[in-house]
Tab-separated table of C-alpha atoms and ligand atoms in Angstrom:
chain	number	residue	atom	x	y	z
B	964	MET	CA	0.165	-0.131	-0.424
B	965	LYS	CA	1.215	3.270	-0.803
B	966	VAL	CA	1.901	5.945	2.060
B	967	LEU	CA	0.526	9.244	0.870
B	968	GLU	CA	2.390	11.780	2.710
B	969	ASP	CA	0.740	14.785	2.659
B	970	THR	CA	-2.541	16.476	4.005
B	971	ILE	CA	-5.214	17.961	0.982
B	972	ALA	CA	-7.778	19.566	0.627
B	973	ALA	CA	-10.522	20.994	-1.118
B	974	ILE	CA	-13.612	23.033	-1.500
B	975	ALA	CA	-16.005	19.378	-2.625
B	976	THR	CA	-19.499	21.790	-3.418
B	977	ALA	CA	-20.271	22.876	-6.945
B	978	TYR	CA	-18.773	26.911	-7.313
B	979	GLY	CA	-20.702	29.417	-6.975
B	980	GLU	CA	-23.361	30.853	-3.969
B	981	ALA	CA	-25.543	28.338	-2.337
B	982	ALA	CA	-26.605	27.535	1.575
B	983	ILE	CA	-23.744	25.936	2.382
B	984	ALA	CA	-20.701	24.990	1.064
B	985	VAL	CA	-17.965	21.893	2.439
B	986	ILE	CA	-14.198	22.023	2.318
B	987	ARG	CA	-12.948	18.996	2.619
B	988	VAL	CA	-9.469	17.901	4.310
B	989	SER	CA	-7.815	14.509	4.073
B	990	GLY	CA	-4.801	13.247	5.389
B	991	LYS	CA	-2.180	12.421	8.250
B	992	ASN	CA	-1.891	15.934	9.625
B	993	ALA	CA	-6.520	16.998	8.794
B	994	PRO	CA	-6.968	16.766	12.799
B	995	GLY	CA	-3.362	18.510	13.407
B	996	ILE	CA	-5.497	21.292	10.825
B	997	ALA	CA	-8.665	21.365	12.285
B	998	ALA	CA	-6.926	22.189	15.635
B	999	GLN	CA	-5.532	25.257	13.942
B	1000	VAL	CA	-8.382	26.715	12.459
B	1001	LEU	CA	-11.383	25.466	14.276
B	1002	LYS	CA	-12.367	26.509	17.663
B	1003	GLY	CA	-15.467	24.444	19.126
B	1004	ARG	CA	-16.739	24.172	22.735
B	1005	LYS	CA	-14.655	21.167	22.650
B	1006	ALA	CA	-11.131	21.376	20.928
B	1007	PRO	CA	-11.334	19.538	17.115
B	1008	GLU	CA	-8.395	16.829	18.777
B	1009	TYR	CA	-11.502	15.409	21.389
B	1010	TRP	CA	-14.024	15.202	18.490
B	1011	GLU	CA	-15.528	11.878	18.255
B	1012	SER	CA	-15.190	10.806	15.262
B	1013	HIS	CA	-17.981	10.791	12.538
B	1014	ARG	CA	-19.740	13.291	14.902
B	1015	LEU	CA	-21.219	16.903	13.800
B	1016	TYR	CA	-19.817	19.504	16.054
B	1017	ARG	CA	-20.445	23.429	16.059
B	1018	ALA	CA	-17.353	25.299	15.553
B	1019	GLU	CA	-15.957	28.922	14.641
B	1020	VAL	CA	-13.422	29.311	11.360
B	1021	TRP	CA	-10.079	31.410	12.611
B	1022	ASP	CA	-7.335	32.812	10.894
B	1023	ARG	CA	-5.157	32.700	13.248
B	1024	ASN	CA	-2.606	34.914	11.412
B	1025	ALA	CA	-5.141	37.661	11.140
B	1026	GLY	CA	-6.935	36.951	14.312
B	1027	GLU	CA	-9.788	37.201	12.414
B	1028	LYS	CA	-13.022	35.350	12.826
B	1029	ILE	CA	-14.092	33.987	8.814
B	1030	ASP	CA	-17.188	32.095	10.173
B	1031	ASP	CA	-19.251	29.901	12.045
B	1032	VAL	CA	-19.592	26.394	10.719
B	1033	MET	CA	-20.713	22.382	11.397
B	1034	ALA	CA	-17.708	20.253	10.998
B	1035	VAL	CA	-16.969	16.520	11.468
B	1036	MET	CA	-13.902	14.113	11.761
B	1037	MET	CA	-14.192	11.030	10.491
B	1038	ARG	CA	-10.973	9.138	11.577
B	1039	GLU	CA	-8.799	6.727	9.448
B	1040	PRO	CA	-9.774	3.865	8.372
B	1041	GLY	CA	-13.263	4.614	8.371
B	1042	SER	CA	-13.226	7.064	6.074
B	1043	TYR	CA	-14.167	7.845	2.242
B	1044	THR	CA	-10.218	8.117	1.394
B	1045	GLY	CA	-9.068	5.208	4.382
B	1046	GLU	CA	-7.397	8.674	6.101
B	1047	ASP	CA	-8.405	11.032	9.020
B	1048	VAL	CA	-11.103	13.685	7.126
B	1049	VAL	CA	-12.318	16.546	8.461
B	1050	GLU	CA	-15.025	18.271	6.314
B	1051	ILE	CA	-16.054	21.838	7.003
B	1052	HIS	CA	-19.562	22.770	6.841
B	1053	CYS	CA	-19.362	26.794	6.185
B	1054	HIS	CA	-21.902	28.917	4.298
B	1055	GLY	CA	-21.824	28.427	1.007
B	1056	GLY	CA	-20.918	32.488	-0.302
B	1057	LEU	CA	-17.986	32.267	-3.053
B	1058	LEU	CA	-15.887	34.034	-0.324
B	1059	VAL	CA	-16.528	32.243	2.267
B	1060	SER	CA	-15.649	29.197	1.207
B	1061	GLN	CA	-12.306	30.279	-0.055
B	1062	GLU	CA	-12.015	32.025	3.052
B	1063	VAL	CA	-12.208	28.762	5.154
B	1064	LEU	CA	-9.855	27.248	2.495
B	1065	ARG	CA	-7.244	29.249	2.646
B	1066	ALA	CA	-7.088	29.357	6.251
B	1067	VAL	CA	-6.479	25.411	5.599
B	1068	LEU	CA	-4.040	25.702	3.444
B	1069	ARG	CA	-2.105	27.919	5.286
B	1070	ALA	CA	-2.705	25.335	8.181
B	1071	GLY	CA	-0.393	23.196	6.051
B	1072	ALA	CA	-2.888	21.434	3.571
B	1073	ARG	CA	-1.971	20.892	0.185
B	1074	MET	CA	-4.425	21.748	-2.488
B	1075	ALA	CA	-5.980	18.540	-4.206
B	1076	GLU	CA	-5.928	17.786	-7.782
B	1077	PRO	CA	-9.333	16.557	-9.315
B	1078	GLY	CA	-9.985	13.071	-8.512
B	1079	GLU	CA	-7.267	13.099	-5.333
B	1080	PHE	CA	-9.670	11.857	-2.702
B	1081	THR	CA	-11.054	8.754	-4.830
B	1082	LYS	CA	-7.661	7.990	-5.365
B	1083	ARG	CA	-6.820	7.773	-2.000
B	1084	ALA	CA	-9.570	5.697	-1.516
B	1085	PHE	CA	-8.417	3.302	-4.224
B	1086	LEU	CA	-4.967	3.776	-3.385
B	1087	ASN	CA	-5.658	2.814	0.294
B	1088	GLY	CA	-7.667	-0.174	-0.387
B	1089	LYS	CA	-11.078	1.080	0.220
B	1090	GLN	CA	-12.309	0.965	-3.592
B	1091	ASP	CA	-11.541	-1.056	-6.340
B	1092	LEU	CA	-10.369	0.861	-9.772
B	1093	SER	CA	-14.620	-0.229	-10.952
B	1094	GLN	CA	-15.745	1.110	-7.971
B	1095	ALA	CA	-13.638	4.411	-8.026
B	1096	GLU	CA	-15.010	5.074	-11.856
B	1097	ALA	CA	-18.293	4.430	-10.830
B	1098	VAL	CA	-18.142	7.398	-8.824
B	1099	ILE	CA	-17.958	9.318	-11.785
B	1100	ASP	CA	-20.413	7.784	-13.859
B	1101	LEU	CA	-22.863	8.475	-10.424
B	1102	ILE	CA	-21.932	12.142	-10.746
B	1103	ARG	CA	-22.571	12.380	-14.387
B	1104	ALA	CA	-25.497	10.203	-14.476
B	1105	ARG	CA	-27.818	11.921	-17.352
B	1106	GLY	CA	-31.101	9.104	-16.890
B	1107	ASP	CA	-32.309	6.994	-14.221
B	1108	ALA	CA	-30.627	3.465	-16.075
B	1109	ALA	CA	-27.143	5.471	-15.930
B	1110	ARG	CA	-27.559	6.397	-12.144
B	1111	ARG	CA	-28.826	2.411	-10.880
B	1112	LEU	CA	-25.594	1.185	-12.871
B	1113	ALA	CA	-22.985	3.835	-11.240
B	1114	LEU	CA	-24.923	2.805	-7.803
B	1115	ARG	CA	-24.433	-0.682	-8.245
B	1116	ARG	CA	-21.135	-0.604	-9.305
B	1117	MET	CA	-19.839	1.817	-6.836
B	1118	GLU	CA	-21.180	-0.889	-4.219
B	1119	GLY	CA	-18.973	-3.721	-6.374
B	1120	GLN	CA	-21.080	-5.747	-7.559
B	1121	LEU	CA	-18.926	-5.449	-11.292
B	1122	ASN	CA	-15.924	-6.108	-8.767
B	1123	GLN	CA	-17.869	-9.324	-7.140
B	1124	ARG	CA	-18.290	-10.645	-10.711
B	1125	VAL	CA	-14.853	-10.074	-11.618
B	1126	GLN	CA	-13.194	-11.718	-8.423
B	1127	ALA	CA	-15.634	-14.481	-8.865
B	1128	LEU	CA	-13.784	-15.305	-12.417
B	1129	GLN	CA	-10.447	-14.804	-10.818
B	1130	ASP	CA	-10.945	-17.047	-8.077
B	1131	ASP	CA	-12.660	-19.956	-10.213
B	1132	LEU	CA	-9.493	-19.362	-12.590
B	1133	THR	CA	-7.152	-19.115	-10.083
B	1134	GLY	CA	-7.803	-22.531	-8.941
B	1135	ILE	CA	-7.826	-24.261	-12.548
B	1136	ILE	CA	-4.462	-22.022	-13.187
B	1137	ALA	CA	-3.045	-23.657	-10.156
B	1138	ALA	CA	-4.079	-27.331	-10.688
B	1139	MET	CA	-2.473	-27.376	-13.960
B	1140	GLU	CA	0.802	-25.825	-12.840
B	1141	ALA	CA	0.431	-28.977	-10.074
B	1142	TRP	CA	-0.179	-31.813	-12.863
B	1143	ILE	CA	3.159	-29.810	-14.292
B	1144	ASP	CA	5.390	-30.177	-11.307
B	1145	PHE	CA	4.019	-33.605	-10.447
B	1146	PRO	CA	2.302	-35.499	-13.297
B	1147	GLU	CA	2.507	-38.702	-11.717
B	1148	GLU	CA	0.575	-37.538	-8.683
B	1149	VAL	CA	-1.922	-35.092	-9.632
B	1150	GLU	CA	-4.558	-36.426	-12.428
B	1151	VAL	CA	-5.445	-34.578	-15.654
B	1152	ASP	CA	-8.621	-33.077	-14.786
B	1153	GLU	CA	-11.328	-33.038	-17.893
B	1154	ASP	CA	-12.814	-30.396	-15.711
B	1155	TRP	CA	-10.665	-28.047	-16.545
B	1156	LYS	CA	-12.128	-27.757	-20.139
B	1157	GLU	CA	-15.455	-27.251	-18.500
B	1158	GLY	CA	-14.504	-24.983	-15.764
B	1159	LEU	CA	-12.753	-22.407	-18.532
B	1160	GLN	CA	-15.748	-22.722	-20.691
B	1161	GLU	CA	-17.844	-21.341	-17.708
B	1162	ILE	CA	-15.703	-18.887	-16.939
B	1163	LYS	CA	-15.656	-17.292	-20.721
B	1164	LYS	CA	-19.475	-17.574	-20.903
B	1165	ALA	CA	-19.540	-15.799	-17.856
B	1166	GLY	CA	-17.232	-13.031	-19.222
B	1167	GLU	CA	-19.055	-12.733	-22.913
B	1168	THR	CA	-22.610	-12.093	-20.787
B	1169	LEU	CA	-20.544	-9.805	-19.107
B	1170	LEU	CA	-19.551	-7.913	-22.727
B	1171	ASP	CA	-23.024	-8.684	-24.305
B	1172	GLY	CA	-23.861	-5.588	-21.429
B	1173	ALA	CA	-21.225	-3.371	-21.869
B	1174	ARG	CA	-23.543	-2.329	-25.074
B	1175	GLY	CA	-26.190	-1.529	-22.528
B	1176	GLY	CA	-24.243	0.426	-20.246
B	1177	ARG	CA	-22.733	2.323	-22.511
B	1178	ALA	CA	-26.381	3.418	-23.751
B	1179	ALA	CA	-27.432	4.091	-20.370
B	1180	ARG	CA	-24.254	6.494	-19.614
B	1181	GLU	CA	-24.070	8.216	-23.170
B	1182	GLY	CA	-27.400	7.610	-24.275
B	1183	ILE	CA	-28.756	6.330	-28.045
B	1184	ARG	CA	-28.682	9.408	-30.798
B	1185	VAL	CA	-31.841	8.394	-33.111
B	1186	VAL	CA	-31.736	9.906	-36.835
B	1187	ILE	CA	-35.573	10.200	-38.778
B	1188	VAL	CA	-34.936	10.382	-42.197
B	1189	GLY	CA	-37.305	9.774	-44.913
B	1190	SER	CA	-38.208	11.512	-48.252
B	1191	PRO	CA	-40.563	15.163	-47.867
B	1192	ASN	CA	-43.671	15.250	-46.324
B	1193	VAL	CA	-44.063	11.229	-44.983
B	1194	GLY	CA	-44.010	12.359	-41.175
B	1195	LYS	CA	-40.851	12.740	-39.665
B	1196	SER	CA	-41.796	16.036	-37.533
B	1197	SER	CA	-44.902	14.897	-36.489
B	1198	LEU	CA	-43.720	11.372	-35.419
B	1199	TRP	CA	-40.453	13.698	-33.408
B	1200	ASN	CA	-43.307	15.734	-31.931
B	1201	ALA	CA	-45.152	12.453	-30.747
B	1202	LEU	CA	-42.016	10.784	-29.805
B	1203	ILE	CA	-40.302	13.626	-27.591
B	1204	GLY	CA	-44.215	14.238	-26.159
B	1205	GLU	CA	-44.007	17.944	-27.601
B	1206	GLU	CA	-45.598	20.205	-30.831
B	1207	ARG	CA	-42.315	21.206	-31.527
B	1208	ALA	CA	-41.111	20.741	-34.826
B	1209	ILE	CA	-43.073	22.666	-37.159
B	1210	VAL	CA	-45.290	20.638	-39.517
B	1211	THR	CA	-47.300	21.519	-42.409
B	1212	ASP	CA	-48.642	19.446	-45.697
B	1213	ILE	CA	-46.489	21.045	-47.415
B	1214	PRO	CA	-42.970	19.093	-48.341
B	1215	GLY	CA	-39.575	20.587	-47.363
B	1216	THR	CA	-41.478	22.343	-44.086
B	1217	THR	CA	-38.436	21.071	-42.098
B	1218	ARG	CA	-34.923	22.885	-42.928
B	1219	ASP	CA	-32.982	22.118	-40.151
B	1220	LEU	CA	-31.577	19.972	-37.684
B	1221	ILE	CA	-33.702	19.374	-34.098
B	1222	GLU	CA	-32.327	17.377	-31.601
B	1223	GLU	CA	-34.379	16.969	-27.931
B	1224	GLU	CA	-34.005	13.802	-25.331
B	1225	VAL	CA	-36.239	11.765	-24.130
B	1226	THR	CA	-35.414	8.790	-21.764
B	1227	VAL	CA	-37.424	5.814	-22.374
B	1228	ARG	CA	-36.987	3.137	-19.292
B	1229	GLY	CA	-34.009	4.841	-18.029
B	1230	VAL	CA	-32.279	5.418	-21.318
B	1231	PRO	CA	-31.280	8.942	-23.105
B	1232	LEU	CA	-32.431	8.851	-26.778
B	1233	ARG	CA	-31.644	11.706	-28.290
B	1234	LEU	CA	-33.775	12.310	-31.168
B	1235	VAL	CA	-32.930	14.477	-34.499
B	1236	ASP	CA	-35.382	15.623	-36.892
B	1237	THR	CA	-34.437	15.692	-40.581
B	1238	ALA	CA	-34.833	17.672	-43.777
B	1239	GLY	CA	-37.120	15.334	-45.758
B	1240	ILE	CA	-34.377	14.127	-48.647
B	1241	ARG	CA	-34.854	15.172	-52.332
B	1242	GLU	CA	-33.355	16.615	-54.799
B	1243	THR	CA	-33.862	20.541	-54.841
B	1244	VAL	CA	-32.608	24.159	-56.038
B	1245	ASP	CA	-33.596	25.974	-52.793
B	1246	LEU	CA	-30.518	26.700	-51.465
B	1247	VAL	CA	-31.862	26.673	-47.701
B	1248	GLU	CA	-33.250	23.266	-48.281
B	1249	ARG	CA	-30.432	21.989	-50.041
B	1250	ILE	CA	-28.011	22.636	-47.164
B	1251	GLY	CA	-30.882	21.289	-44.877
B	1252	VAL	CA	-30.571	17.953	-47.027
B	1253	ASP	CA	-26.774	18.056	-46.515
B	1254	LYS	CA	-27.069	18.331	-42.804
B	1255	ALA	CA	-29.595	15.244	-42.341
B	1256	ARG	CA	-27.534	12.989	-45.065
B	1257	GLU	CA	-24.263	13.711	-42.534
B	1258	MET	CA	-26.470	13.537	-39.210
B	1259	LEU	CA	-26.834	10.277	-40.829
B	1260	ARG	CA	-23.571	8.946	-40.415
B	1261	ARG	CA	-23.407	10.293	-36.709
B	1262	GLY	CA	-26.493	8.545	-35.007
B	1263	ASP	CA	-26.098	5.357	-33.961
B	1264	LEU	CA	-29.869	4.213	-35.183
B	1265	THR	CA	-31.539	5.197	-38.132
B	1266	ILE	CA	-35.763	5.473	-38.312
B	1267	VAL	CA	-36.721	5.407	-41.864
B	1268	VAL	CA	-40.074	6.672	-42.576
B	1269	PHE	CA	-42.505	5.851	-45.614
B	1270	ASP	CA	-46.163	7.392	-46.220
B	1271	ALA	CA	-48.552	4.321	-46.642
B	1272	ALA	CA	-50.997	6.676	-48.786
B	1273	ALA	CA	-48.277	7.433	-51.256
B	1274	GLY	CA	-46.272	4.398	-51.785
B	1275	ILE	CA	-42.744	3.867	-52.472
B	1276	ASN	CA	-41.561	6.386	-54.457
B	1277	ARG	CA	-38.571	8.040	-56.794
B	1278	GLU	CA	-37.609	10.194	-53.742
B	1279	ASP	CA	-37.981	7.185	-51.267
B	1280	LEU	CA	-35.510	5.009	-53.526
B	1281	ILE	CA	-32.637	7.921	-53.231
B	1282	VAL	CA	-33.729	7.315	-49.086
B	1283	ILE	CA	-33.100	3.471	-49.216
B	1284	ASP	CA	-30.358	4.029	-51.222
B	1285	LEU	CA	-28.518	5.948	-48.406
B	1286	VAL	CA	-29.615	3.719	-45.524
B	1287	ARG	CA	-28.244	0.904	-46.616
B	1288	GLY	CA	-26.581	-0.861	-44.194
B	1289	MET	CA	-27.100	1.246	-41.430
B	1290	GLU	CA	-28.595	-0.192	-37.918
B	1291	LEU	CA	-32.315	0.297	-39.176
B	1292	LEU	CA	-35.939	0.141	-38.347
B	1293	VAL	CA	-38.698	0.802	-40.855
B	1294	VAL	CA	-41.868	3.028	-40.386
B	1295	ILE	CA	-44.884	2.714	-42.832
B	1296	ASN	CA	-46.726	6.192	-41.566
B	1297	LYS	CA	-50.138	7.056	-42.417
B	1298	THR	CA	-52.081	4.082	-42.382
B	1299	ASP	CA	-55.207	5.555	-41.315
B	1300	LEU	CA	-55.516	6.914	-44.632
B	1301	GLU	CA	-57.902	5.238	-46.623
B	1302	GLN	CA	-56.197	4.694	-49.865
B	1303	GLN	CA	-52.822	2.598	-48.677
B	1304	VAL	CA	-51.005	2.391	-52.265
B	1305	ILE	CA	-47.583	0.844	-50.435
B	1306	ASP	CA	-46.979	-2.645	-51.317
B	1307	GLU	CA	-46.158	-4.564	-48.207
B	1308	ARG	CA	-44.074	-7.418	-50.514
B	1309	GLN	CA	-41.879	-4.653	-51.778
B	1310	VAL	CA	-40.980	-3.133	-48.560
B	1311	LEU	CA	-39.994	-6.572	-47.129
B	1312	ASP	CA	-37.758	-6.679	-50.433
B	1313	TYR	CA	-36.061	-3.481	-49.670
B	1314	PHE	CA	-35.425	-4.681	-46.181
B	1315	SER	CA	-35.679	-7.907	-45.276
B	1316	GLY	CA	-34.888	-9.074	-41.567
B	1317	GLU	CA	-35.374	-5.576	-40.538
B	1318	LYS	CA	-37.798	-4.211	-38.072
B	1319	ILE	CA	-41.203	-2.960	-39.899
B	1320	ILE	CA	-43.936	-1.127	-37.790
B	1321	TRP	CA	-47.022	0.225	-39.323
B	1322	ALA	CA	-47.728	3.269	-37.803
B	1323	SER	CA	-50.567	6.590	-37.145
B	1324	VAL	CA	-48.819	9.049	-35.864
B	1325	LYS	CA	-51.919	10.884	-36.429
B	1326	GLU	CA	-53.860	8.571	-34.327
B	1327	GLY	CA	-51.195	7.531	-32.257
B	1328	ARG	CA	-50.664	4.418	-33.307
B	1329	GLY	CA	-47.339	2.459	-33.144
B	1330	ILE	CA	-45.273	5.096	-31.044
B	1331	ASP	CA	-45.007	2.927	-28.061
B	1332	GLU	CA	-43.757	0.263	-30.098
B	1333	ILE	CA	-41.279	2.428	-31.823
B	1334	LYS	CA	-39.553	3.326	-28.338
B	1335	GLU	CA	-39.592	0.165	-27.366
B	1336	ALA	CA	-37.904	-1.451	-30.559
B	1337	VAL	CA	-35.510	1.616	-30.743
B	1338	LEU	CA	-34.405	0.442	-26.973
B	1339	HIS	CA	-34.205	-3.315	-28.054
B	1340	LYS	CA	-32.463	-2.939	-31.646
B	1341	VAL	CA	-29.581	-1.169	-29.453
B	1342	LEU	CA	-29.344	-2.764	-27.001
B	1343	GLY	CA	-29.476	-6.204	-28.814
B	1344	GLY	CA	-30.024	-9.793	-26.507
B	1345	THR	CA	-29.213	-7.688	-23.445
B	1346	GLY	CA	-32.292	-5.958	-22.327
B	1347	ASP	CA	-31.712	-7.236	-18.688
B	1348	GLU	CA	-29.960	-4.173	-16.667
B	1349	ASN	CA	-28.472	-6.696	-13.707
B	1350	GLN	CA	-25.584	-7.701	-16.819
B	1351	TRP	CA	-24.724	-4.117	-17.722
B	1352	LEU	CA	-21.851	-3.706	-15.622
B	1353	ILE	CA	-19.373	-2.555	-18.404
B	1354	SER	CA	-19.001	0.499	-17.956
B	1355	ASN	CA	-16.310	2.082	-20.301
B	1356	ALA	CA	-13.931	1.270	-22.739
B	1357	ARG	CA	-10.678	0.611	-21.024
B	1358	GLN	CA	-13.194	-2.125	-19.202
B	1359	GLU	CA	-14.227	-3.221	-22.285
B	1360	ASP	CA	-11.206	-4.097	-23.876
B	1361	ALA	CA	-9.655	-5.544	-20.841
B	1362	LEU	CA	-12.657	-7.783	-20.496
B	1363	GLU	CA	-12.490	-8.742	-24.376
B	1364	ARG	CA	-8.522	-9.142	-23.979
B	1365	ALA	CA	-9.745	-11.707	-21.095
B	1366	VAL	CA	-12.243	-13.650	-23.104
B	1367	ALA	CA	-9.853	-13.940	-26.160
B	1368	GLY	CA	-7.610	-15.757	-23.895
B	1369	LEU	CA	-9.843	-18.104	-22.556
B	1370	GLY	CA	-10.536	-18.852	-26.105
B	1371	GLU	CA	-7.066	-19.269	-26.700
B	1372	ALA	CA	-6.236	-21.498	-24.002
B	1373	GLN	CA	-9.452	-23.631	-25.232
B	1374	ALA	CA	-7.978	-24.000	-28.457
B	1375	ALA	CA	-4.459	-25.018	-26.909
B	1376	LEU	CA	-6.190	-27.551	-24.379
B	1377	GLY	CA	-7.986	-29.139	-27.490
B	1378	GLU	CA	-4.959	-29.896	-30.159
B	1379	GLY	CA	-3.464	-31.554	-27.235
B	1380	LEU	CA	-0.838	-28.577	-27.166
B	1381	PRO	CA	1.316	-28.805	-23.838
B	1382	LEU	CA	0.057	-27.536	-21.017
B	1383	GLU	CA	2.148	-24.442	-20.575
B	1384	CYS	CA	0.885	-23.010	-23.688
B	1385	ALA	CA	-2.816	-23.111	-22.082
B	1386	LEU	CA	-1.320	-21.472	-18.973
B	1387	VAL	CA	0.437	-18.639	-20.552
B	1388	ASP	CA	-3.194	-17.383	-22.116
B	1389	LEU	CA	-4.357	-17.938	-18.694
B	1390	ARG	CA	-1.903	-15.878	-16.944
B	1391	GLU	CA	-2.282	-13.611	-19.344
B	1392	THR	CA	-6.059	-13.709	-18.996
B	1393	LEU	CA	-6.014	-13.577	-15.208
B	1394	GLU	CA	-3.767	-10.127	-15.595
B	1395	ALA	CA	-6.461	-8.640	-17.862
B	1396	LEU	CA	-9.084	-9.669	-15.489
B	1397	GLY	CA	-7.109	-7.463	-12.672
B	1398	GLU	CA	-6.871	-4.432	-14.973
B	1399	ILE	CA	-10.557	-4.059	-14.367
B	1400	THR	CA	-10.556	-4.010	-11.154
B	1401	GLY	CA	-7.115	-1.997	-10.622
B	1402	GLU	CA	-4.937	-4.644	-9.284
B	1403	THR	CA	-2.698	-4.964	-12.797
B	1404	VAL	CA	-3.371	-1.799	-13.936
B	1405	SER	CA	-0.348	0.657	-14.771
B	1406	GLU	CA	0.164	4.071	-12.708
B	1407	GLN	CA	-0.396	6.093	-16.464
B	1408	VAL	CA	-3.836	4.285	-16.849
B	1409	ILE	CA	-4.711	5.282	-12.976
B	1410	GLU	CA	-3.105	8.906	-13.360
B	1411	ARG	CA	-5.759	9.077	-16.424
B	1412	ILE	CA	-9.024	7.856	-14.951
B	1413	PHE	CA	-8.591	10.282	-11.947
B	1414	ARG	CA	-7.759	13.332	-14.310
B	1415	ASP	CA	-11.541	13.527	-15.253
B	1416	PHE	CA	-12.976	13.590	-11.947
B	1417	CYS	CA	-13.859	17.230	-10.557
B	1418	ILE	CA	-11.857	18.619	-7.748
B	1419	GLY	CA	-12.825	17.859	-4.559
B	1420	LYS	CA	-13.944	14.499	-5.072
Z	2552	GTP	N1	-53.102	11.440	-42.333
Z	2552	GTP	C1	-52.207	11.224	-41.294
Z	2552	GTP	N2	-51.510	12.677	-42.702
Z	2552	GTP	C2	-50.116	12.709	-40.972
Z	2552	GTP	C3	-49.826	11.524	-40.341
Z	2552	GTP	N3	-48.753	11.993	-40.083
Z	2552	GTP	C4	-48.450	13.313	-40.469
Z	2552	GTP	N4	-49.326	13.561	-41.018
Z	2552	GTP	C5	-49.455	14.667	-42.314
Z	2552	GTP	O1	-48.543	14.528	-43.092
Z	2552	GTP	C6	-47.613	15.787	-42.889
Z	2552	GTP	C7	-46.526	15.830	-43.190
Z	2552	GTP	O2	-46.435	16.143	-42.033
Z	2552	GTP	P1	-44.532	16.222	-41.211
Z	2552	GTP	O3	-44.485	15.851	-39.961
Z	2552	GTP	O4	-44.747	17.538	-41.463
Z	2552	GTP	O5	-43.834	15.621	-42.270
Z	2552	GTP	P2	-42.477	15.620	-42.467
Z	2552	GTP	O6	-41.922	14.435	-43.124
Z	2552	GTP	O7	-41.494	15.765	-41.886
Z	2552	GTP	O8	-42.099	16.472	-43.853
Z	2552	GTP	P3	-40.910	17.407	-44.293
Z	2552	GTP	O9	-40.420	17.972	-43.139
Z	2552	GTP	O10	-41.376	18.533	-45.175
Z	2552	GTP	O11	-39.858	16.742	-45.003
Z	2552	GTP	C8	-48.793	17.124	-42.342
Z	2552	GTP	O12	-49.717	17.884	-42.692
Z	2552	GTP	C9	-49.009	15.936	-41.031
Z	2552	GTP	O13	-50.354	16.211	-40.435
Z	2552	GTP	C10	-50.528	10.082	-40.014
Z	2552	GTP	O14	-50.556	9.299	-39.474
Z	2552	GTP	N5	-51.846	10.376	-40.710
Z	2553	MG	MG1	-40.539	17.850	-41.207
């Protein structure tokens, strides 16, 4: 364990005027600093751990009182960082909180770097790396699903799952090593293969869930496209639940991109309405069409809309050509109209294997189905939130390498190669798993992770 010598301090609350601000101090000298700056009826050195006390903050040099505060001492190891921590709850004025911080710094603390409190919690073994990463995810969560997931990881669910895999794998590695050392005394165990297969399956399940985790955290960008007048803006309005985009029966109504976020089952969907795609001489409209084409490339999913009463015309063919190969949802709109000229077989031909939804935005039919289909499309078979524990590219990459290593070990065993070959792969797998929890991760990676944090966390 790393010994962290100096005592750090920062304002832990947001910058600005507020009812209270919290100044956080952590490190060996935190109680000593508290004794210097805080005057209470009971001197801070005699404070009970985790109990709030009234006190005054004093600037000793100037002989001046700064504020009346509440303060708490949390003694090591039972604090967030695992060190002695003092938190001073002062009045939330900009100047007040900064004066209190200054007094603390003058008493011997050093200004904390971003994420340094959480980094200390990690280095002192209070949290593993996946838990520390979850802290920032929790702070940044924009939707309910992301918040729930971050909380679960903060509680250590990813850590536990990975540790279970590590334990099982370590057992198999130890048995293999024993066999190599004493081939006469230990039997070659067919269970190894089965054990490896189970570990691999569990790893793959976690990997599948990475998609869901990413969607929950970053949101899914859904771009609505189609030829003019098919009802894109009407659909967009229905999905966001507000009549915001202009809807008229004049083709070419929408000229610009409009983007809005809604949350479906806790997952943020960023919906983009676009200009109807067609060849046009109107300069403004043409810019809009170019923007629509550009946006198509940046979306995670495309909803392509057709008009059931108009059928598939020349302009629709341009659209069909444009969206080929993309992650798609097909919506046939205006199914309420009497005249239905669209040919279902033709649609199936163009979009074989794609999800096709028959809708009437006007009558509100198909809207919920579209929302569900968007989620299903993006999350694939991993609709189960409990499996969405992998939360960033770093973890995903490590897990991918772990699963690949298991595959290679299996292949080596299958081909009857010497056990040492499989062992090399398995040790690499173990190492990759350790990167997720932070046991085998480099100093640089740790630096990078915590640099993203806010000051005071
Ligand atoms: N009958 C019927 N009319 C609809 C339906 N959805 C939209 N419309 C009408 O179709 C016309 C065009 O709708 P918009 O939503 O503006 O179509 P758009 O695709 O955004 O059109 P552009 O922006 O011009 O590309 C409007 O008159 C809508 O009221 C529907 O489900 N049924
Ligand atoms: Mg429109």
